[in-house]
Amino acid sequence: MSDHGTDGGGGVDALSVLELLAQQAPTERFAELLDEARVTGPPPAELARLERAVHLATGIGRSFARREQREAGLDVLADTARDLTFPYDLDGLLRLVVRRARRLLDLDVACVTLRDARGVRVLHSAEGGLTAFDAAACSGALDTEGIGGLVHATGGPAWTDDYLTDDRFPHLAPVDELVRTEGLRSVLAVPLRIGDTVLGLLYGADRRARRFADGELGLLVPLADLAAVATEKAGLLAQTTAEVTELEEDSSRARTALTRMRYIGEAHRRIMNLVLSGGDLLGVAKAAGDALDACVLVRDTGGRTLAATGEITGLDEDAVAKASLDAHAGRRPVRADESGGSGVDDGAEQTWVAPVIAGSEDLGVLVVRATTGLTGEDERLLELAAQSVAFLLLMQRSTAVAEGPVRDELLDDLLAEPQHAPQQIAQRARRLGIDLRKPHVLVVARPEGGEQGRAVVWASSYAYRMAGLKTVQGGCIVLLLPGVDASAAAKAVSGELAPLLGHPVSVGAAGPGWSPDSVGRLYQEGMRCLDAMSALGGTGAAASVEDLGFLGLLLSDDHDVDGFVESAIGPVLDYDAERFTDLTHTLEAYFASGGSPTNAAEALHVHPNTVSRRLERIGELLGPEWQKPGQVLEVQLALRLQRTREVLARRRAALGETRQTGPGKDAP
């Protein structure tokens, strides 16, 4: 070669070796140089020196290559150390470590195993594999068997240039199958260590037989150490993040609970203000319903509704009764199971029952239908609302007891004949919040057996609750209540008092009245109504004078004939007046003929079918039971009263005409 230095004989000398070394020529060029020198045939001593120079130069070249590789590896480690300072999740961190391990040692495959929360080794971030493999089957075996087991036994890195033929460690079928499938031969394992604790293993593998030098291990071990530190940091960061998240959630829940508790406090304050300012049960129920976004019923111990903010449709009374028992036993609100025992709700609405109790005394329950499920704070508010209702009921009872004598004296004076100082009586009524110029009814209740004390106490509370008056006359409880429907008032009193006493209560009622002077008259009518029911075998029933039909007409002091006729045959009279029919005369002919449609038809000079059709129409107007004895009697009496009124009206009209024309004058 003419471009290399030669000696005088034209051969190759050591200077040529230095030139190649300076050029960092590949190893093949040194071999070629040596071959050229042998061709020229230099003396043996010179050839030996040249071979020695080539050998030294080749060693120096390999040293340079190893130094460059180490410098490159150090650069990779420096880059890795810098990259690991950034926040990574665990998977991202391990992918980076595996990728850098392959780059450091020019590996075909790399992966990492770590312990999970159960202490089981789990395979992470495998890269370079050509086939899919069962990671679950290999994860534990990689550390307990094979090269991983050798690492745990020696405490340091371990490698093999031919995994399948190496008998230094036990083999496991899944791992051997993986190595065989991937075509791997050389395998290297390095521990991820923090102090004396091994967090996991970093694996590397090649598909060629390869001996890993100490320098290569010297690069991979620091990478594993960096990975261990970063893994621990990532774990601590994840744990810290989880704790911070949990703290934020706890803080959010605490803020929500605090806000809800403030809301509950405000709602309870509003309810108590209503109670203390003289509010009634309905106002308290509405306030509780608004706070809970629910419909609220206040019920007494007998299950009767004292106040309601609306109607609860489809209420399962059996479930409510069971929940009431549980609520009083546990002294806390209980959800009513309306699923029929299936445990499955039909909808989002829920029914709750809260006990209304004062000490050991049962005052009733609150029945609540909530549009959404109640939280623990809502249950607390429901409990507070029930306590407020109990407090209000006790206040009403105490007020009724305190005012009882005064109110009793007022009603006694109203019943007296004649009344003493009517103007003073009106003033006393106004001071008690009672306006006797508004319509009122009078109810007389007679308990049929048992002690009268409980009935009197109940009557005091009931009269106060209904803004009325109460007294006791001749063993009967007398109630003067606002309203116009005496029959409804009688039924309401019977519906509450009879279950409370556990035995029948006979109730008579009269009204309405419109002045203080009418109270005594209503009392007399109510007593006559009560006596009439007893005479007719109606003990334990509830009725008003109007409910007794013609008997009520006889018992009433004002003899409301118009009202009786209207209640008995009013629909027939109205039908005739509107359509110019003759149903009234048909009824008269029907009764006059002894209930024979044929005879009635002859008297009316119409076909029997016509009478039958008219009777069907009368049945539609008066109801299907109009021909039963009791109602037939009232219909006949009303017909006679109506006929009598018409005759009297015609006579009065004729008499009036006679007076206008005068004696001896012709009427126009």
XYZ file of C-alpha atoms in Angstrom:
668
model
C 0.000 0.000 0.000
C 1.665 3.180 -1.202
C -0.203 5.501 1.232
C 1.403 3.960 4.354
C 4.867 4.614 5.608
C 7.435 2.001 4.595
C 11.024 1.249 5.392
C 13.771 1.310 2.824
C 12.756 -2.081 1.518
C 9.241 -0.904 0.728
C 7.718 -3.002 3.534
C 5.103 -1.993 6.070
C 6.410 -0.590 9.384
C 4.974 0.350 12.778
C 4.253 3.860 11.589
C 1.493 2.473 9.369
C -0.104 0.936 12.455
C -0.006 4.295 14.237
C -1.609 6.006 11.241
C -4.502 3.496 11.257
C -4.833 3.905 14.995
C -4.948 7.680 14.632
C -7.634 7.287 11.967
C -9.637 5.016 14.322
C -9.775 2.501 11.535
C -11.839 -0.662 12.073
C -10.128 -3.868 13.226
C -10.327 -5.343 9.721
C -7.893 -2.695 8.420
C -5.263 -3.751 10.939
C -5.585 -7.356 9.805
C -5.230 -6.274 6.175
C -2.084 -4.290 7.048
C -0.543 -7.304 8.674
C -1.372 -9.480 5.652
C 0.352 -6.991 3.323
C 3.476 -7.025 5.488
C 3.653 -10.807 5.345
C 3.451 -10.677 1.544
C 6.481 -8.386 1.317
C 8.480 -10.886 3.391
C 10.196 -8.688 6.016
C 12.718 -10.166 8.403
C 11.207 -12.232 11.183
C 12.165 -9.724 13.852
C 10.455 -6.878 12.026
C 7.367 -8.997 11.330
C 7.207 -9.875 15.018
C 7.460 -6.211 15.964
C 4.723 -5.385 13.458
C 2.447 -8.117 14.812
C 3.090 -6.799 18.300
C 2.236 -3.262 17.187
C -0.975 -4.447 15.505
C -1.958 -6.363 18.625
C -1.362 -3.337 20.832
C -3.171 -1.040 18.433
C -6.152 -3.387 18.306
C -6.300 -3.435 22.105
C -6.067 0.338 22.199
C -8.907 0.537 19.656
C -11.058 -1.737 21.724
C -10.283 0.372 24.784
C -11.322 3.475 22.862
C -14.535 1.705 21.777
C -15.312 0.638 25.336
C -14.603 4.156 26.541
C -16.894 5.609 23.912
C -19.545 3.055 24.793
C -19.194 3.901 28.463
C -19.309 7.608 27.738
C -22.440 7.024 25.654
C -23.848 4.937 28.489
C -23.051 7.661 30.983
C -24.801 10.148 28.727
C -27.825 7.855 28.653
C -27.717 7.539 32.444
C -27.437 11.317 32.774
C -30.398 11.785 30.423
C -32.328 9.149 32.357
C -31.522 10.774 35.709
C -32.696 14.117 34.328
C -35.858 12.606 32.846
C -36.677 10.836 36.096
C -36.848 14.191 37.867
C -40.066 14.898 35.969
C -43.349 13.608 37.412
C -44.336 10.249 35.952
C -47.027 7.806 36.754
C -45.656 4.343 37.506
C -46.371 2.843 34.096
C -44.832 5.786 32.271
C -41.771 5.636 34.511
C -41.204 1.924 33.898
C -41.634 2.310 30.151
C -38.878 4.945 30.190
C -36.553 2.701 32.225
C -37.112 -0.290 29.938
C -36.501 1.798 26.849
C -33.235 3.210 28.272
C -32.052 -0.276 29.310
C -32.466 -1.526 25.754
C -30.574 1.520 24.479
C -27.730 1.161 26.985
C -26.890 -2.464 26.214
C -28.411 -2.783 22.761
C -30.840 -5.408 24.061
C -33.584 -7.107 22.069
C -36.079 -7.426 24.935
C -36.394 -5.715 28.339
C -38.995 -5.695 31.108
C -39.482 -4.900 34.810
C -41.203 -6.832 37.592
C -42.531 -5.164 40.773
C -44.434 -6.329 43.803
C -48.121 -5.370 43.918
C -50.129 -4.580 47.057
C -50.539 -8.321 47.736
C -46.791 -8.946 47.522
C -47.056 -10.766 44.178
C -44.502 -9.982 41.463
C -46.221 -8.427 38.453
C -44.685 -7.975 35.004
C -44.598 -4.374 33.785
C -43.675 -2.605 30.559
C -42.197 -5.422 28.480
C -40.721 -4.080 25.217
C -39.172 -5.776 22.218
C -41.248 -8.966 22.314
C -42.328 -10.442 19.006
C -45.178 -12.605 20.282
C -47.945 -12.334 22.846
C -47.365 -14.241 26.043
C -49.185 -14.977 29.271
C -47.956 -12.229 31.573
C -49.971 -13.544 34.530
C -48.374 -16.990 34.277
C -44.849 -15.590 33.944
C -44.976 -12.741 36.456
C -44.393 -14.682 39.664
C -42.097 -17.253 38.085
C -39.709 -14.617 36.732
C -38.684 -13.753 40.290
C -39.080 -17.065 42.110
C -37.583 -19.263 39.422
C -34.967 -18.858 36.716
C -32.463 -16.043 36.609
C -34.583 -13.939 38.966
C -34.319 -16.551 41.661
C -30.535 -16.483 41.223
C -30.521 -12.705 41.750
C -32.465 -13.083 44.991
C -30.111 -15.829 46.095
C -26.880 -13.900 45.404
C -28.170 -10.379 46.096
C -26.531 -8.994 42.932
C -26.908 -8.988 39.149
C -26.938 -12.310 37.325
C -26.731 -13.266 33.651
C -26.505 -16.254 31.370
C -25.346 -16.494 27.770
C -27.760 -19.389 27.057
C -30.822 -19.437 29.308
C -32.362 -22.733 28.232
C -29.172 -24.761 28.753
C -28.070 -23.080 32.010
C -28.580 -25.426 34.973
C -27.545 -23.000 37.727
C -31.174 -22.227 38.477
C -34.474 -24.122 38.318
C -36.613 -23.669 35.225
C -40.352 -23.156 35.015
C -42.374 -24.176 31.981
C -44.111 -20.803 31.259
C -40.809 -18.915 31.364
C -38.965 -21.490 29.269
C -41.802 -21.419 26.767
C -41.554 -17.630 26.610
C -37.780 -17.747 26.046
C -38.171 -20.446 23.430
C -41.005 -18.638 21.623
C -39.121 -15.348 21.532
C -35.899 -17.040 20.456
C -33.952 -15.594 23.381
C -30.592 -16.865 24.541
C -28.724 -14.347 26.691
C -30.678 -13.068 29.725
C -29.604 -10.488 32.299
C -31.356 -9.597 35.592
C -30.509 -6.620 37.837
C -32.253 -5.843 41.183
C -34.121 -2.585 41.773
C -32.836 -1.962 45.263
C -33.485 0.663 47.950
C -31.070 -0.084 50.764
C -31.662 -3.716 51.659
C -35.110 -3.784 50.082
C -35.529 -5.202 46.583
C -38.509 -3.525 44.910
C -38.268 -5.580 41.747
C -36.029 -6.737 38.906
C -34.916 -5.208 35.615
C -34.565 -7.858 32.892
C -32.734 -7.668 29.591
C -32.353 -10.347 26.903
C -30.766 -10.900 23.479
C -31.569 -13.365 20.749
C -27.848 -14.118 20.313
C -25.383 -15.757 22.647
C -23.682 -12.924 24.488
C -21.400 -12.483 27.440
C -22.206 -9.361 29.459
C -19.023 -7.548 30.486
C -18.518 -5.851 33.804
C -18.706 -2.480 32.087
C -22.132 -3.299 30.715
C -23.285 -4.405 34.137
C -21.760 -1.226 35.512
C -24.118 0.749 33.279
C -27.268 -1.280 33.939
C -26.876 -1.414 37.739
C -26.933 2.407 38.125
C -29.958 2.510 35.813
C -31.686 -0.024 38.046
C -30.766 2.023 41.112
C -32.181 5.161 39.484
C -35.288 3.220 38.542
C -35.695 1.990 42.123
C -35.463 5.511 43.535
C -37.843 6.847 40.897
C -40.243 3.948 41.474
C -40.318 4.616 45.184
C -40.791 8.311 44.474
C -43.612 7.541 42.072
C -45.212 5.276 44.665
C -44.906 7.957 47.325
C -46.226 10.542 44.889
C -49.181 8.306 44.012
C -49.825 7.666 47.693
C -49.556 11.369 48.485
C -51.832 12.212 45.568
C -54.345 9.636 46.757
C -54.174 11.018 50.293
C -54.556 14.580 49.024
C -57.504 13.501 46.886
C -59.041 11.733 49.843
C -58.479 14.800 52.005
C -60.090 16.983 49.354
C -63.047 14.615 49.176
C -63.293 14.590 52.968
C -63.084 18.375 52.971
C -65.761 18.584 50.294
C -67.988 16.215 52.234
C -67.355 18.190 55.395
C -68.223 21.460 53.648
C -71.358 19.888 52.208
C -72.329 18.490 55.594
C -71.624 21.843 57.250
C -73.756 23.639 54.666
C -76.510 21.091 55.151
C -76.288 21.403 58.936
C -76.570 25.172 58.631
C -79.618 24.689 56.432
C -81.100 22.268 58.957
C -80.429 24.752 61.756
C -82.159 27.519 59.817
C -85.103 25.266 58.976
C -85.441 24.192 62.605
C -85.245 27.808 63.728
C -88.055 28.745 61.311
C -90.210 25.854 62.550
C -89.644 26.734 66.210
C -90.403 30.404 65.513
C -93.714 29.283 64.047
C -94.431 27.216 67.142
C -93.468 29.967 69.578
C -95.349 32.663 67.652
C -98.621 30.759 67.865
C -98.516 28.913 64.549
C -100.759 25.943 63.945
C -99.984 22.374 62.915
C -100.533 23.103 59.231
C -97.979 25.919 59.260
C -95.408 23.713 60.985
C -96.098 20.866 58.541
C -95.677 23.221 55.563
C -92.364 24.533 56.915
C -91.080 20.983 57.410
C -92.328 19.953 53.966
C -90.573 22.901 52.294
C -87.307 22.105 54.081
C -87.452 18.416 53.136
C -89.023 18.882 49.687
C -91.726 16.488 50.778
C -95.417 16.098 51.541
C -96.024 15.923 55.302
C -98.959 14.466 57.224
C -99.403 15.007 60.970
C -101.324 12.113 62.498
C -102.524 11.493 66.036
C -102.283 8.260 67.979
C -105.442 6.949 66.329
C -104.058 7.426 62.828
C -106.276 10.431 62.036
C -104.714 13.247 60.019
C -104.500 16.487 62.012
C -102.742 18.499 59.288
C -101.513 17.784 55.767
C -99.504 19.742 53.211
C -100.950 17.662 50.366
C -102.230 14.248 49.465
C -99.962 11.193 49.455
C -101.207 8.938 46.688
C -100.884 5.170 46.948
C -99.907 5.232 50.614
C -99.349 1.730 51.982
C -101.103 1.999 55.350
C -99.877 -1.417 56.504
C -96.267 -0.395 55.865
C -96.871 2.948 57.620
C -98.376 1.188 60.640
C -95.382 -1.153 60.911
C -92.946 1.747 60.488
C -94.827 3.682 63.203
C -94.235 0.856 65.678
C -90.547 0.678 64.729
C -90.206 4.467 64.926
C -91.661 4.653 68.435
C -89.620 1.663 69.574
C -86.381 3.182 68.272
C -87.432 6.810 68.959
C -86.146 7.830 65.548
C -87.456 8.243 61.977
C -87.939 4.976 60.080
C -88.430 4.414 56.376
C -91.657 2.586 55.513
C -91.071 -0.498 53.386
C -93.624 -0.032 50.589
C -92.042 -2.639 48.321
C -94.307 -5.388 49.617
C -91.388 -7.158 51.277
C -89.511 -7.530 47.978
C -86.918 -4.956 48.971
C -87.288 -3.221 45.604
C -88.563 0.352 45.443
C -91.199 1.171 42.867
C -89.764 4.641 42.320
C -87.498 7.359 43.597
C -90.045 8.604 46.165
C -89.663 7.411 49.732
C -92.081 7.334 52.668
C -90.725 7.997 56.155
C -92.420 7.882 59.544
C -91.139 9.955 62.467
C -92.456 9.499 66.035
C -94.073 12.501 67.759
C -93.281 11.825 71.394
C -92.979 13.809 74.616
C -91.008 11.840 77.162
C -92.705 8.460 77.207
C -96.034 9.771 75.865
C -97.005 8.913 72.306
C -98.589 11.930 70.594
C -98.684 10.594 67.030
C -96.429 10.451 63.975
C -95.251 12.471 61.007
C -95.725 10.680 57.678
C -93.428 12.122 55.019
C -93.368 11.345 51.293
C -90.047 12.657 49.972
C -89.461 13.170 46.250
C -85.853 12.007 46.670
C -84.013 9.895 49.208
C -83.353 11.488 52.598
C -79.757 11.900 53.738
C -78.606 11.520 57.302
C -78.951 15.278 57.771
C -82.498 15.147 56.371
C -83.377 12.423 58.873
C -82.094 14.675 61.641
C -84.269 17.529 60.359
C -87.272 15.196 60.248
C -86.590 14.209 63.853
C -86.378 17.882 64.873
C -89.625 18.641 63.019
C -91.349 15.817 64.920
C -90.053 17.257 68.197
C -91.413 20.679 67.215
C -94.824 19.156 66.477
C -94.766 17.420 69.870
C -93.913 20.730 71.535
C -96.774 22.464 69.696
C -99.256 19.765 70.695
C -98.169 20.075 74.332
C -98.498 23.868 74.132
C -101.982 23.539 72.663
C -102.953 21.093 75.378
C -101.563 23.351 78.090
C -103.294 26.383 76.629
C -106.538 24.478 76.330
C -106.278 23.359 79.950
C -105.398 26.879 81.125
C -108.182 28.534 79.151
C -110.597 25.664 79.696
C -112.561 27.134 82.641
C -112.916 30.507 80.922
C -114.081 28.939 77.667
C -116.410 26.559 79.513
C -118.018 29.472 81.355
C -118.540 31.322 78.071
C -120.356 28.393 76.479
C -122.372 27.847 79.665
C -123.530 31.462 79.493
C -124.396 31.072 75.796
C -126.540 28.040 76.625
C -128.314 29.765 79.481
C -131.935 30.816 78.971
C -132.185 33.725 78.928
C -128.633 34.877 78.255
C -127.129 37.247 80.792
C -125.508 40.425 79.433
C -125.343 39.516 75.698
C -122.951 42.376 74.941
C -120.477 41.197 77.573
C -120.740 37.662 76.210
C -119.823 38.906 72.705
C -116.842 40.819 74.095
C -115.638 37.763 76.035
C -115.898 35.649 72.873
C -113.845 38.154 70.880
C -111.130 38.149 73.541
C -110.907 34.376 73.091
C -110.656 34.751 69.308
C -114.204 33.543 68.601
C -116.559 35.446 66.294
C -120.137 34.300 66.982
C -121.423 36.290 63.998
C -119.780 33.770 61.697
C -121.498 30.429 60.996
C -121.140 27.814 63.717
C -122.559 24.403 64.523
C -123.236 22.746 67.851
C -122.263 19.138 68.589
C -123.466 17.098 71.570
C -121.461 13.913 72.306
C -122.510 11.304 74.861
C -119.983 8.544 75.680
C -121.809 5.249 76.044
C -119.918 3.824 79.014
C -116.449 4.246 80.446
C -114.959 7.189 82.322
C -115.851 10.668 81.189
C -112.520 12.205 82.243
C -110.577 11.238 79.135
C -113.396 12.452 76.913
C -113.448 15.843 78.670
C -109.670 16.267 78.347
C -109.852 15.351 74.673
C -112.760 17.766 74.130
C -110.770 20.650 75.628
C -107.874 20.003 73.247
C -110.182 19.450 70.274
C -112.155 22.646 70.900
C -108.945 24.649 71.184
C -107.551 23.073 68.031
C -110.741 23.809 66.089
C -111.054 27.370 67.491
C -114.319 26.479 69.244
C -115.801 26.163 72.712
C -116.509 23.214 74.986
C -118.497 22.503 78.102
C -120.194 19.597 79.852
C -123.973 19.557 80.304
C -125.948 16.676 81.787
C -123.235 14.093 81.221
C -122.781 15.154 77.560
C -119.891 16.996 75.994
C -121.095 20.119 74.190
C -118.926 21.633 71.445
C -119.563 24.895 69.606
C -117.455 24.776 66.455
C -117.018 27.095 63.458
C -118.524 25.746 60.224
C -121.723 25.224 58.279
C -121.893 21.428 57.984
C -123.320 19.986 61.198
C -123.335 16.439 59.825
C -119.615 16.550 58.966
C -118.808 18.018 62.399
C -120.701 15.183 64.120
C -118.883 12.511 62.119
C -115.484 14.158 62.801
C -116.084 14.208 66.563
C -117.251 10.592 66.568
C -114.294 9.533 64.387
C -111.774 10.882 66.897
C -113.455 10.357 70.252
C -114.808 6.811 69.866
C -111.425 5.177 69.010
C -109.778 7.168 71.807
C -112.236 5.909 74.439
C -112.524 2.405 73.014
C -116.316 2.332 73.263
C -119.246 3.879 71.316
C -120.050 7.575 71.423
C -123.452 8.906 70.340
C -123.159 12.286 68.628
C -125.936 14.675 67.604
C -125.460 18.008 65.879
C -127.438 21.000 64.706
C -126.762 24.149 62.771
C -125.533 26.328 61.352
C -126.264 29.356 63.509
C -125.233 32.926 62.842
C -125.496 34.767 66.153
C -124.989 34.287 69.908
C -128.760 34.007 70.328
C -128.851 30.869 68.132
C -126.558 28.813 70.392
C -129.282 27.859 72.879
C -131.673 26.845 70.083
C -128.974 24.717 68.424
C -128.285 23.016 71.740
C -131.925 22.079 72.162
C -132.064 20.705 68.592
C -128.848 18.761 69.106
C -130.162 17.193 72.315
C -133.460 16.270 70.611
C -131.446 14.753 67.725
C -129.408 12.730 70.232
C -132.544 11.534 72.036
C -134.240 10.647 68.727
C -131.255 8.502 67.688
C -131.364 6.697 71.020
C -135.114 6.106 70.665
C -134.563 4.734 67.147
C -131.823 2.354 68.310
C -129.011 4.473 66.884
C -126.780 4.399 69.970
C -123.151 5.032 68.985
C -124.120 6.753 65.708
C -123.375 10.310 64.602
C -125.954 12.478 62.798
C -127.319 15.982 62.482
C -130.889 17.170 62.456
C -130.788 17.255 58.675
C -129.625 13.626 58.542
C -132.876 12.526 60.277
C -135.081 13.545 57.355
C -138.661 14.317 58.285
C -137.834 13.547 61.931
C -135.317 16.339 61.787
C -138.005 18.580 60.365
C -140.185 17.800 63.357
C -137.347 18.171 65.854
C -136.075 21.465 64.447
C -137.282 24.720 65.968
C -137.309 26.567 62.638
C -139.132 23.782 60.708
C -137.218 24.214 57.491
C -139.902 22.868 55.148
C -138.205 24.235 52.048
C -134.952 22.527 52.969
C -136.714 19.222 53.641
C -138.642 19.282 50.360
C -135.496 20.206 48.454
C -133.492 17.364 50.023
C -136.266 14.793 49.360
C -137.603 15.608 45.865
C -135.670 18.710 44.796
C -134.074 17.036 41.706
C -137.558 15.993 40.447
C -138.998 19.485 40.926
C -136.027 21.054 39.153
C -136.295 18.578 36.274
C -139.996 19.406 35.773
C -139.300 23.134 35.910
C -136.470 22.985 33.370
C -138.055 20.539 30.867
C -141.779 21.118 31.430
C -142.305 17.445 32.299
C -144.803 15.955 34.745
C -142.670 13.672 36.918
C -144.124 15.122 40.161
C -147.712 14.254 39.200
C -146.522 10.835 38.078
C -145.039 10.239 41.545
C -148.292 11.320 43.204
C -150.369 9.036 40.969
C -147.907 6.176 41.548
C -148.213 6.415 45.345
C -152.006 7.007 45.137
C -152.406 3.786 43.140
C -150.498 1.755 45.742
C -147.287 1.579 43.711
C -148.955 0.146 40.564
C -147.608 1.595 37.286
C -150.681 0.285 35.427
C -153.194 1.973 37.751
C -151.124 5.125 37.737
C -151.196 5.100 33.908
C -155.002 4.875 33.944
C -155.241 7.780 36.374
C -152.897 9.868 34.228
C -154.497 8.729 30.964
C -151.137 7.611 29.522
C -149.695 4.290 28.428
C -148.155 2.100 31.191
C -144.787 2.213 29.337
C -144.810 5.977 29.704
C -145.201 5.651 33.466
C -142.401 3.060 33.570
C -140.050 5.372 31.676
C -140.929 8.247 34.002
C -140.257 6.087 37.046
C -136.850 5.145 35.600
C -136.061 8.822 35.165
C -137.147 9.498 38.765
C -134.832 6.706 39.900
C -131.924 8.388 38.069
C -132.729 11.705 39.781
C -133.372 10.456 43.346
C -130.984 7.500 43.391
C -131.416 3.729 43.228
C -132.772 3.453 46.803
C -135.620 5.958 46.464
C -138.280 3.211 46.744
C -136.953 1.785 50.011
C -139.324 2.341 52.978
C -137.367 5.072 54.722
C -136.825 7.203 51.649
C -140.310 6.464 50.252
C -141.807 7.913 53.431
C -139.772 11.087 53.079
C -140.643 11.393 49.378
C -144.367 11.004 50.121
C -144.209 13.523 52.946
C -142.310 15.972 50.733
C -144.898 15.544 47.952
C -147.720 16.330 50.369
C -145.869 19.313 51.773
C -145.170 20.561 48.272
C -148.822 20.057 47.241
C -149.956 21.824 50.390
C -147.622 24.735 49.753
C -148.936 25.047 46.195
C -152.594 25.035 47.403
C -151.800 27.611 50.065
C -149.928 29.715 47.559
C -152.907 29.678 45.171
C -155.260 30.579 48.009
C -153.073 33.459 49.074
C -152.906 34.633 45.485
C -156.705 34.425 45.113
C -157.197 36.229 48.405
C -154.860 38.945 47.228
C -156.801 39.430 44.017
C -160.064 39.619 45.962
C -158.634 42.336 48.176
C -157.467 44.290 45.139
C -160.887 44.176 43.365
C -162.887 44.705 46.567
C -166.291 43.276 47.529
C -168.791 43.211 44.741
C -166.172 43.910 42.091
C -165.335 41.562 39.310
C -161.841 40.263 39.222
C -160.008 41.075 35.985
